[in-house]
XYZ file of C-alpha atoms in Angstrom:
595
model
C -16.627 -13.174 20.928
C -17.806 -10.407 18.333
C -15.088 -8.422 16.518
C -15.417 -4.802 15.101
C -13.015 -2.825 12.370
C -11.828 0.315 14.221
C -9.112 1.744 11.940
C -7.573 1.263 8.440
C -4.279 2.746 7.900
C -4.302 2.847 4.297
C -1.371 2.259 1.847
C 0.098 5.083 -0.203
C -0.309 4.670 -4.223
C 2.086 2.352 -5.842
C 4.744 4.146 -7.990
C 6.891 3.753 -10.825
C 9.848 5.679 -11.910
C 9.014 7.501 -15.085
C 5.372 6.356 -15.127
C 2.527 8.860 -14.392
C 0.051 8.280 -11.621
C -3.619 9.266 -12.362
C -5.199 10.485 -8.969
C -9.168 10.693 -9.134
C -11.107 13.416 -7.502
C -14.467 13.218 -5.946
C -17.164 15.544 -7.578
C -18.182 16.788 -4.361
C -14.885 17.315 -3.356
C -14.934 15.256 -0.139
C -12.494 12.295 -1.151
C -9.501 11.339 -3.623
C -8.739 7.966 -4.897
C -5.838 5.985 -6.132
C -4.176 2.520 -6.701
C -2.003 0.431 -4.860
C -1.366 -3.484 -6.180
C -5.113 -4.974 -6.355
C -6.538 -2.300 -4.522
C -8.459 1.290 -5.156
C -7.910 3.304 -1.983
C -10.435 5.914 -1.167
C -9.211 8.654 1.381
C -10.967 11.689 2.996
C -9.226 14.875 1.569
C -9.780 16.754 4.701
C -8.848 13.764 7.095
C -6.869 11.438 4.995
C -6.774 9.230 8.159
C -10.147 8.188 6.954
C -9.602 5.508 4.229
C -11.801 2.853 2.679
C -10.121 0.264 0.190
C -11.763 -1.747 -2.583
C -9.874 -5.060 -3.406
C -12.024 -7.013 -6.019
C -9.826 -6.709 -8.687
C -7.990 -9.951 -9.684
C -5.001 -8.236 -11.341
C -3.253 -5.380 -10.495
C -5.287 -2.058 -10.455
C -3.964 0.976 -12.526
C -6.363 4.170 -12.191
C -9.601 4.664 -10.986
C -12.362 7.674 -11.632
C -15.495 8.617 -10.002
C -18.443 9.220 -12.247
C -19.767 12.993 -12.200
C -22.896 11.817 -10.515
C -20.743 10.570 -7.482
C -22.684 7.363 -7.133
C -20.150 5.117 -9.330
C -16.420 4.824 -9.513
C -14.712 2.977 -12.723
C -11.592 1.166 -11.987
C -9.307 -0.522 -14.538
C -6.694 -3.035 -14.236
C -3.332 -4.641 -15.911
C -5.548 -7.266 -17.661
C -7.923 -4.353 -19.426
C -10.856 -5.171 -17.228
C -13.310 -2.292 -16.074
C -15.270 -2.533 -12.933
C -17.802 0.044 -12.148
C -18.897 0.016 -8.589
C -21.224 1.507 -5.953
C -19.607 4.216 -4.021
C -22.975 4.941 -1.504
C -22.297 1.499 0.226
C -19.830 -0.050 2.383
C -20.068 -3.317 0.350
C -19.379 -1.512 -2.883
C -21.568 -3.879 -5.082
C -20.531 -4.379 -8.576
C -22.858 -2.554 -11.255
C -20.813 -3.775 -14.192
C -17.719 -5.495 -15.545
C -16.219 -5.001 -19.090
C -13.035 -5.920 -21.067
C -12.929 -3.098 -23.875
C -9.081 -3.418 -24.094
C -6.455 -6.478 -24.013
C -3.843 -4.760 -22.101
C -3.163 -2.354 -19.085
C -5.668 0.315 -18.610
C -3.936 3.686 -18.327
C -6.861 6.258 -18.198
C -10.328 6.720 -17.832
C -12.948 9.390 -18.868
C -16.759 9.800 -17.801
C -18.962 11.858 -19.643
C -20.826 14.474 -17.769
C -23.958 12.852 -17.597
C -22.508 9.824 -16.181
C -23.506 7.598 -19.081
C -20.551 7.240 -21.562
C -17.253 6.054 -20.460
C -13.792 6.149 -22.342
C -11.114 3.832 -21.513
C -7.406 3.945 -22.871
C -4.258 1.802 -22.564
C -2.274 -0.974 -24.001
C -3.871 -3.503 -26.198
C -3.183 -6.201 -29.198
C -6.161 -4.684 -31.608
C -6.635 -1.334 -30.368
C -5.456 1.292 -27.494
C -9.007 2.516 -26.287
C -12.654 2.171 -26.350
C -15.647 4.425 -25.737
C -18.834 2.758 -24.487
C -22.321 3.298 -22.979
C -21.632 2.494 -19.120
C -24.771 0.327 -18.732
C -24.684 -1.944 -21.858
C -21.016 -1.728 -23.064
C -21.996 -0.932 -26.495
C -19.975 1.121 -28.445
C -20.330 4.908 -28.752
C -17.568 5.358 -31.200
C -14.035 4.458 -32.156
C -10.813 5.586 -30.431
C -8.229 5.585 -33.131
C -5.458 7.355 -34.554
C -2.476 6.229 -32.653
C 0.450 3.540 -33.634
C 1.281 3.231 -29.913
C -0.239 2.823 -26.241
C -2.715 5.752 -25.206
C -1.605 7.279 -22.123
C -4.447 9.750 -21.036
C -7.878 10.494 -22.045
C -10.411 13.206 -21.471
C -13.855 14.117 -22.467
C -15.135 17.924 -22.503
C -17.687 18.309 -19.444
C -20.015 20.239 -21.881
C -21.963 19.819 -24.887
C -20.877 19.794 -27.891
C -18.994 16.887 -26.501
C -15.447 16.559 -27.335
C -12.576 13.425 -26.654
C -9.015 13.974 -26.978
C -6.260 11.255 -26.167
C -2.619 11.554 -25.548
C 0.097 8.500 -26.881
C 3.408 7.046 -26.502
C 3.704 7.902 -30.418
C 4.356 11.710 -29.236
C 1.092 12.528 -30.460
C -2.355 13.724 -29.285
C -5.862 13.140 -31.110
C -9.081 15.020 -31.271
C -12.493 13.574 -31.488
C -15.906 15.098 -31.929
C -19.310 12.924 -31.179
C -21.246 10.990 -29.797
C -20.690 8.469 -31.370
C -16.998 9.591 -31.381
C -15.157 9.785 -34.514
C -11.182 10.781 -35.191
C -10.884 14.405 -36.349
C -7.080 15.362 -36.345
C -3.839 14.612 -34.869
C -2.036 17.288 -32.776
C 1.711 16.712 -33.588
C 3.200 19.589 -31.512
C 5.313 17.180 -28.892
C 8.525 15.708 -29.521
C 8.270 12.741 -26.845
C 5.616 10.500 -25.184
C 2.510 12.460 -24.435
C 1.844 11.742 -20.717
C -1.512 13.903 -20.104
C -4.400 15.523 -21.368
C -7.005 17.363 -19.766
C -9.914 19.664 -20.677
C -10.894 22.564 -18.210
C -13.972 22.508 -15.946
C -15.561 24.941 -18.149
C -14.839 23.219 -21.442
C -13.007 26.165 -22.812
C -9.571 24.557 -23.160
C -7.641 21.440 -23.086
C -3.964 21.141 -22.364
C -1.351 18.333 -22.997
C 1.596 17.827 -21.351
C 4.624 15.681 -22.406
C 8.032 14.124 -21.766
C 9.660 16.813 -23.719
C 8.890 19.310 -20.801
C 6.059 21.379 -23.026
C 2.629 22.191 -22.262
C 0.366 23.119 -25.054
C -3.042 24.767 -24.800
C -5.825 24.261 -27.338
C -9.576 25.382 -28.068
C -11.862 23.245 -26.287
C -14.103 23.334 -28.975
C -12.518 23.312 -32.352
C -8.912 21.684 -30.964
C -6.973 24.412 -32.400
C -3.553 25.163 -30.972
C -3.760 28.697 -29.117
C -0.708 28.875 -26.964
C 1.930 27.009 -24.574
C 2.975 27.564 -20.903
C 6.166 28.979 -19.846
C 7.583 30.113 -23.094
C 10.035 27.624 -24.486
C 9.510 25.038 -21.956
C 7.154 24.677 -19.007
C 9.554 22.027 -16.874
C 13.101 21.293 -17.083
C 12.119 17.499 -16.876
C 9.369 15.258 -18.322
C 5.544 16.052 -17.092
C 3.533 13.603 -15.981
C 0.453 15.139 -14.922
C -1.787 18.441 -14.962
C -4.736 19.291 -12.994
C -7.117 22.340 -13.700
C -8.281 24.556 -10.922
C -12.358 24.702 -10.481
C -12.628 27.982 -12.122
C -10.358 26.827 -15.360
C -8.251 29.941 -15.094
C -5.014 27.991 -13.436
C -3.673 24.738 -13.363
C -1.164 22.704 -11.712
C 1.743 20.465 -13.276
C 4.125 17.636 -11.676
C 7.056 16.955 -13.225
C 10.268 14.580 -13.083
C 12.327 17.970 -12.277
C 10.744 17.417 -8.518
C 8.801 20.499 -8.728
C 5.172 21.187 -9.363
C 4.182 24.348 -11.095
C 1.075 26.716 -10.487
C 0.100 28.443 -14.200
C -2.129 31.446 -14.873
C -3.386 29.941 -18.117
C -4.467 33.140 -19.701
C -0.922 34.925 -19.083
C 0.916 31.440 -19.668
C 3.102 32.275 -16.949
C 3.948 30.098 -13.751
C 2.912 31.887 -10.525
C 4.297 29.792 -8.141
C 6.799 26.760 -8.490
C 6.702 24.098 -5.415
C 10.219 22.404 -4.865
C 9.584 18.933 -3.542
C 13.189 18.150 -2.832
C 16.528 16.895 -4.565
C 16.246 13.216 -4.228
C 15.180 11.100 -7.179
C 12.145 9.733 -5.070
C 10.852 13.664 -4.874
C 10.006 13.463 -8.683
C 6.689 14.293 -9.108
C 4.311 11.828 -10.747
C 0.802 12.808 -10.323
C -1.331 15.647 -8.952
C -4.692 16.984 -8.230
C -6.779 20.340 -7.668
C -9.629 19.766 -5.601
C -11.472 22.683 -3.964
C -8.683 24.608 -2.245
C -6.598 21.326 -2.070
C -3.430 21.199 -4.323
C -2.011 17.771 -3.774
C 0.756 15.987 -5.664
C 2.379 12.556 -5.659
C 6.147 11.669 -5.543
C 7.777 8.917 -6.526
C 8.320 7.607 -2.940
C 4.543 7.427 -2.716
C 4.474 10.361 -0.228
C 1.175 12.672 -0.645
C 1.983 16.260 -0.407
C -0.536 18.957 0.482
C 1.063 21.966 -1.369
C 1.241 25.499 0.441
C 0.593 28.287 -2.104
C 1.804 30.610 0.735
C 5.072 28.610 1.385
C 6.497 26.866 -2.110
C 8.879 25.149 -0.347
C 7.215 23.276 2.404
C 3.954 21.494 2.028
C 1.191 21.875 4.372
C 1.311 18.139 5.366
C 2.648 15.111 3.616
C 1.248 11.727 3.990
C 3.823 8.768 4.475
C 3.252 5.043 4.882
C 3.774 1.876 3.167
C 3.813 1.559 -0.791
C 4.767 -2.244 -0.618
C 3.333 -5.345 1.082
C 4.162 -5.191 4.712
C 5.926 -8.166 6.100
C 5.714 -7.753 9.750
C 4.477 -5.678 12.666
C 4.820 -4.788 16.162
C 3.353 -2.511 18.838
C 5.129 -0.345 21.310
C 3.975 1.742 24.067
C 5.420 5.123 24.555
C 4.065 7.275 27.635
C 1.113 4.886 27.633
C -0.011 5.573 24.182
C 0.185 2.758 21.665
C 2.525 3.045 18.407
C 2.522 0.592 15.621
C 5.522 -0.092 13.665
C 5.559 -2.083 10.847
C 8.207 -3.316 8.371
C 8.623 -3.418 4.796
C 11.329 -3.722 1.915
C 14.152 -0.771 2.220
C 13.777 2.775 3.551
C 11.146 3.369 6.345
C 9.945 6.827 6.409
C 9.095 7.288 9.904
C 12.711 6.697 10.893
C 15.662 9.164 9.435
C 18.644 7.719 8.325
C 19.638 4.591 6.334
C 17.474 1.653 7.264
C 17.692 -1.956 6.202
C 18.740 -2.297 2.518
C 16.387 -5.362 2.028
C 13.112 -6.689 3.315
C 12.567 -6.723 7.027
C 11.561 -10.179 7.917
C 10.790 -9.849 11.496
C 10.638 -6.638 13.951
C 10.356 -6.810 17.910
C 10.580 -4.274 21.007
C 12.926 -4.867 23.596
C 13.017 -3.615 27.209
C 15.393 -0.730 26.210
C 12.570 0.900 24.178
C 14.353 -0.129 21.168
C 12.723 -1.836 17.964
C 14.742 -4.881 16.927
C 14.686 -5.812 13.170
C 16.400 -8.733 11.003
C 16.555 -8.480 7.658
C 17.421 -10.369 4.221
C 20.389 -7.796 4.260
C 21.879 -10.192 6.821
C 21.787 -7.764 9.917
C 20.246 -7.544 13.236
C 19.395 -3.646 13.696
C 18.613 -2.050 17.146
C 16.586 1.219 16.192
C 15.958 3.706 19.383
C 12.161 4.316 19.442
C 12.737 7.558 21.341
C 15.345 9.030 18.827
C 13.190 7.844 15.743
C 16.631 7.508 13.468
C 18.595 4.572 12.565
C 22.078 4.725 13.650
C 25.375 3.341 12.406
C 26.525 1.708 15.704
C 23.674 -0.417 16.482
C 23.889 -3.154 13.471
C 24.873 -6.547 14.325
C 26.373 -8.307 11.115
C 25.364 -11.880 10.779
C 27.377 -14.664 8.954
C 24.149 -15.957 7.180
C 20.916 -14.457 6.348
C 18.335 -13.900 9.653
C 14.857 -15.327 9.250
C 13.865 -14.448 12.836
C 14.714 -12.584 15.730
C 13.429 -12.541 19.547
C 14.053 -10.569 22.422
C 14.228 -11.275 26.335
C 15.269 -9.565 29.435
C 18.771 -8.753 30.370
C 19.580 -7.309 26.833
C 19.439 -10.916 25.179
C 18.322 -11.501 21.406
C 18.208 -14.676 19.493
C 18.678 -14.725 15.998
C 17.778 -17.638 13.668
C 19.783 -17.642 10.298
C 20.101 -20.239 7.977
C 21.887 -22.824 9.400
C 23.045 -20.837 12.247
C 21.589 -19.599 15.667
C 23.273 -16.652 17.134
C 22.715 -15.499 20.822
C 23.218 -11.517 21.195
C 23.916 -10.111 24.352
C 23.877 -6.059 24.693
C 23.915 -5.679 20.741
C 27.232 -8.054 20.510
C 27.175 -11.683 19.154
C 28.229 -13.765 22.231
C 27.664 -17.441 20.959
C 26.836 -19.184 17.934
C 25.408 -22.662 17.256
C 26.274 -24.400 13.832
C 25.917 -28.193 12.361
C 22.154 -28.164 14.163
C 21.248 -31.200 12.303
C 17.610 -29.423 11.363
C 16.758 -26.376 9.564
C 16.120 -23.798 12.030
C 12.945 -21.640 10.984
C 12.195 -19.419 13.937
C 13.280 -18.658 17.624
C 11.465 -17.677 20.761
C 13.242 -16.547 23.738
C 11.404 -17.126 27.012
C 10.411 -13.774 29.004
C 12.766 -14.409 31.623
C 15.927 -15.276 29.524
C 16.548 -18.687 30.481
C 15.251 -21.055 27.554
C 15.523 -20.510 23.642
C 13.096 -22.166 22.065
C 13.862 -22.893 18.309
C 11.367 -24.301 15.847
C 12.308 -26.579 13.099
C 11.400 -27.707 9.358
C 11.550 -31.121 11.173
C 8.519 -30.371 12.783
C 10.340 -30.315 16.306
C 10.428 -27.417 18.826
C 14.052 -27.822 20.142
C 14.674 -26.430 23.625
C 18.111 -24.660 24.373
C 19.078 -23.479 28.066
C 20.704 -20.114 28.199
C 23.734 -20.387 30.373
C 25.511 -17.130 30.850
C 26.661 -16.246 27.338
C 26.131 -19.829 26.146
C 23.155 -21.995 24.694
C 23.163 -25.572 25.927
C 21.262 -28.028 23.790
C 18.853 -29.505 26.727
C 18.367 -32.999 24.167
C 14.659 -31.898 24.702
C 12.644 -31.686 21.468
C 8.666 -30.861 21.483
C 6.807 -32.727 18.630
C 4.410 -30.771 16.336
C 2.524 -31.779 13.490
C 4.883 -30.313 10.447
C 7.464 -27.679 9.715
C 7.172 -24.634 12.119
C 6.037 -21.570 10.573
C 5.932 -19.308 13.697
C 6.006 -19.559 17.524
C 5.794 -17.413 20.478
C 5.808 -17.559 24.150
C 3.054 -15.807 26.182
C 4.168 -12.554 27.693
C 4.006 -14.197 31.274
C 6.355 -17.202 29.944
C 3.553 -19.732 30.967
C 2.967 -20.961 27.420
C 4.668 -21.630 23.949
C 2.402 -21.535 21.129
C 3.747 -22.930 17.653
C 1.850 -23.038 14.120
C 2.861 -25.151 11.678
C 2.485 -25.882 7.925
C 0.029 -28.619 8.537
C -2.321 -25.885 9.834
C -2.310 -27.102 13.430
C -1.523 -24.950 16.427
C 0.129 -26.545 19.583
C 0.257 -24.760 22.927
C 2.672 -26.261 25.532
C 2.373 -25.618 29.204
C 6.062 -24.418 30.292
C 5.903 -25.078 33.891
C 4.852 -28.695 33.356
C 7.729 -29.592 31.334
C 6.124 -28.559 28.137
C 3.457 -30.974 28.133
C 0.684 -30.035 25.561
C -2.037 -27.771 26.555
C -4.246 -27.849 23.811
C -4.413 -28.101 19.760
C -6.216 -25.870 17.874
C -7.567 -26.291 14.307
C -9.470 -23.901 11.733
C -7.035 -22.616 9.221
C -7.418 -23.831 5.615
C -4.129 -22.741 4.796
C -0.718 -22.363 6.174
C -0.700 -20.251 9.209
C 2.167 -17.812 9.037
C 1.771 -15.240 12.045
C 1.223 -15.716 15.721
C 0.744 -13.074 18.532
C -0.220 -13.519 22.267
C -2.634 -11.246 23.875
C -1.276 -9.081 26.891
C -3.708 -10.965 28.922
C -1.901 -14.585 28.367
C -5.236 -16.329 27.932
C -5.757 -15.624 24.262
C -3.600 -15.352 21.027
C -4.148 -14.614 17.323
C -2.722 -16.484 14.226
C -3.274 -15.558 10.392
C -2.503 -17.342 7.432
C -2.120 -17.716 3.813
C -6.115 -18.376 3.815
C -6.386 -14.470 4.767
C -8.234 -15.599 7.989
C -7.500 -14.328 11.380
C -8.336 -16.436 14.343
C -8.351 -15.186 18.015
C -7.970 -18.410 20.319
C -8.753 -18.978 23.846
C -5.797 -20.798 25.749
C -8.030 -23.279 27.786
C -10.621 -23.759 25.310
C -10.042 -24.569 21.468
C -13.849 -24.345 20.752
C -13.802 -20.800 21.865
C -12.570 -19.253 18.875
C -13.332 -15.973 17.087
C -12.963 -16.047 13.174
C -12.210 -12.775 11.313
C -12.785 -13.550 7.713
C -11.622 -11.456 5.039
C -9.563 -9.594 7.257
C -7.438 -8.030 4.352
C -9.570 -9.316 1.468
C -7.958 -11.399 -1.345
C -4.443 -10.805 0.527
C -3.020 -13.019 3.145
C -2.339 -11.927 6.659
C 1.947 -11.258 7.155
C 1.751 -9.653 10.535
C 0.196 -9.446 13.778
C 0.227 -7.548 17.121
C -1.718 -6.543 20.112
C -2.260 -2.902 21.482
C -4.137 -4.067 24.628
C -6.367 -7.169 25.628
C -9.080 -5.763 23.226
C -7.145 -4.157 20.419
C -5.621 -6.521 17.387
C -3.517 -4.899 14.665
C -3.190 -6.964 11.380
C -1.049 -5.929 8.120
C -1.027 -7.739 5.184
C 0.374 -7.783 1.553
C -2.096 -5.180 0.537
C 0.056 -3.008 2.470
C -2.455 -1.477 4.932
C -2.534 -1.764 8.565
C -6.221 -2.490 10.293
C -7.024 -2.138 14.050
C -9.775 -4.396 15.306
C -11.679 -4.231 18.622
C -12.399 -7.923 20.122
C -14.788 -8.836 22.682
C -14.689 -11.968 24.628
């Protein structure tokens, strides 16, 4: 059984309030780069659905920048490590690795010949370093600051100049190589967040938490003016990006606007208003060819429209946090993938779950049924795409799992309680179970409820009218059950346990064991049946996905490193040959499986 990765639905940038986000641009102008968790995400600027994910950092990655040659990317992480890797091959071979500072890397800059790299951030003994890319040998000293350095840039023309911006409210100017500290720029009154040379090297600007942008001569470092008179923005400024011709720049601010400046005239040509919510604060920006991009605190990527400043041309939405669960629903024959994460969901309008969504399924009435750590079940119409207040069923205890069946039935397994819900009303609860219930599955016909326990047993209940009757029948598996599901035709029940064993029961034959399946190296956590009822997929903490054949445990397909360095959190099938996987790397991937 071969497999092929068909699509990657990349995560958004991971954002933090009050922290600037550096977006990298590709020198050829085709791609842009950002980070989320331990991943560097490369996206095509014309078609951002085309994405590639680099996952080789062991710690949270904070910034990534292309070399001016376009052949390498340097990425830095929270431990001070810099990895320099190949962009031309799918494998992204590691070229060099250094640890120039001992704390979080905040920014990276290359010289125009792609031979030297400056790295700044936090550290114990120093806040920055500048070195040869191929040996790590120092080519100067980044000194002159008393607090962490937020931003660095190098003039892309000779004579080289280097400039830094710090939380100590100062910027510093260096000449080189070897780079030597020349003087301090003390024009800002608060943190300096960003410093950038113009592409032609004639100017550089600093932007600060005080709402100011100052302009300096690119060769001498002398101050030549400021943008916007008294202040450039009403709020702190987190990022600036120059136009390719060096005549204009854009600035991103906590006042929820991006401004486009004529640098010569020092005035704003356009103000882009990105909203009124706190999540609309603008923390990053990039000017690449004709594209003006900004990043909101929500993680949304906005493509700004010079002709319509109040409405972006497009906004890219998606996940910024790790994904816990996924389901697929067909609408007029087209599959749609729904995935759940913490808090607000951006595909649906209105208020969503206030806490982590732990399970998500679709019912026959075209609704997503979700359960969450906010102690609710929620029924959301897929056709209306909005969360409606009336369709929330409050639980007495936190639900861990939800399952649906014909006839408007839902089964919620909560901490210490099982709840039967019919037509969005609680009709029956079972307490004092005598075991810890972990996960539930309703038989598609709505006749039986199977509940998997931490006691390593599947407990069977018959659904009689609006009640659940304990049949006194328990199926033994090898350990505490982590997930289970009936095949779509109701012929089989599959259970996975934390002893890494998968057991499939034959329903018609009194739940006799059909087969046991072995292969996971660590606890499997998610299971999904193929629509063909002959195959099912499992995913686990070992980062492996297996596709199994019910009738033959030896006939299995292994997808190693499906989400490299991140375990698989959710699985769903679009059709018998298309599997969707999600992970704590916040990405969704679509695979083609052939038998």
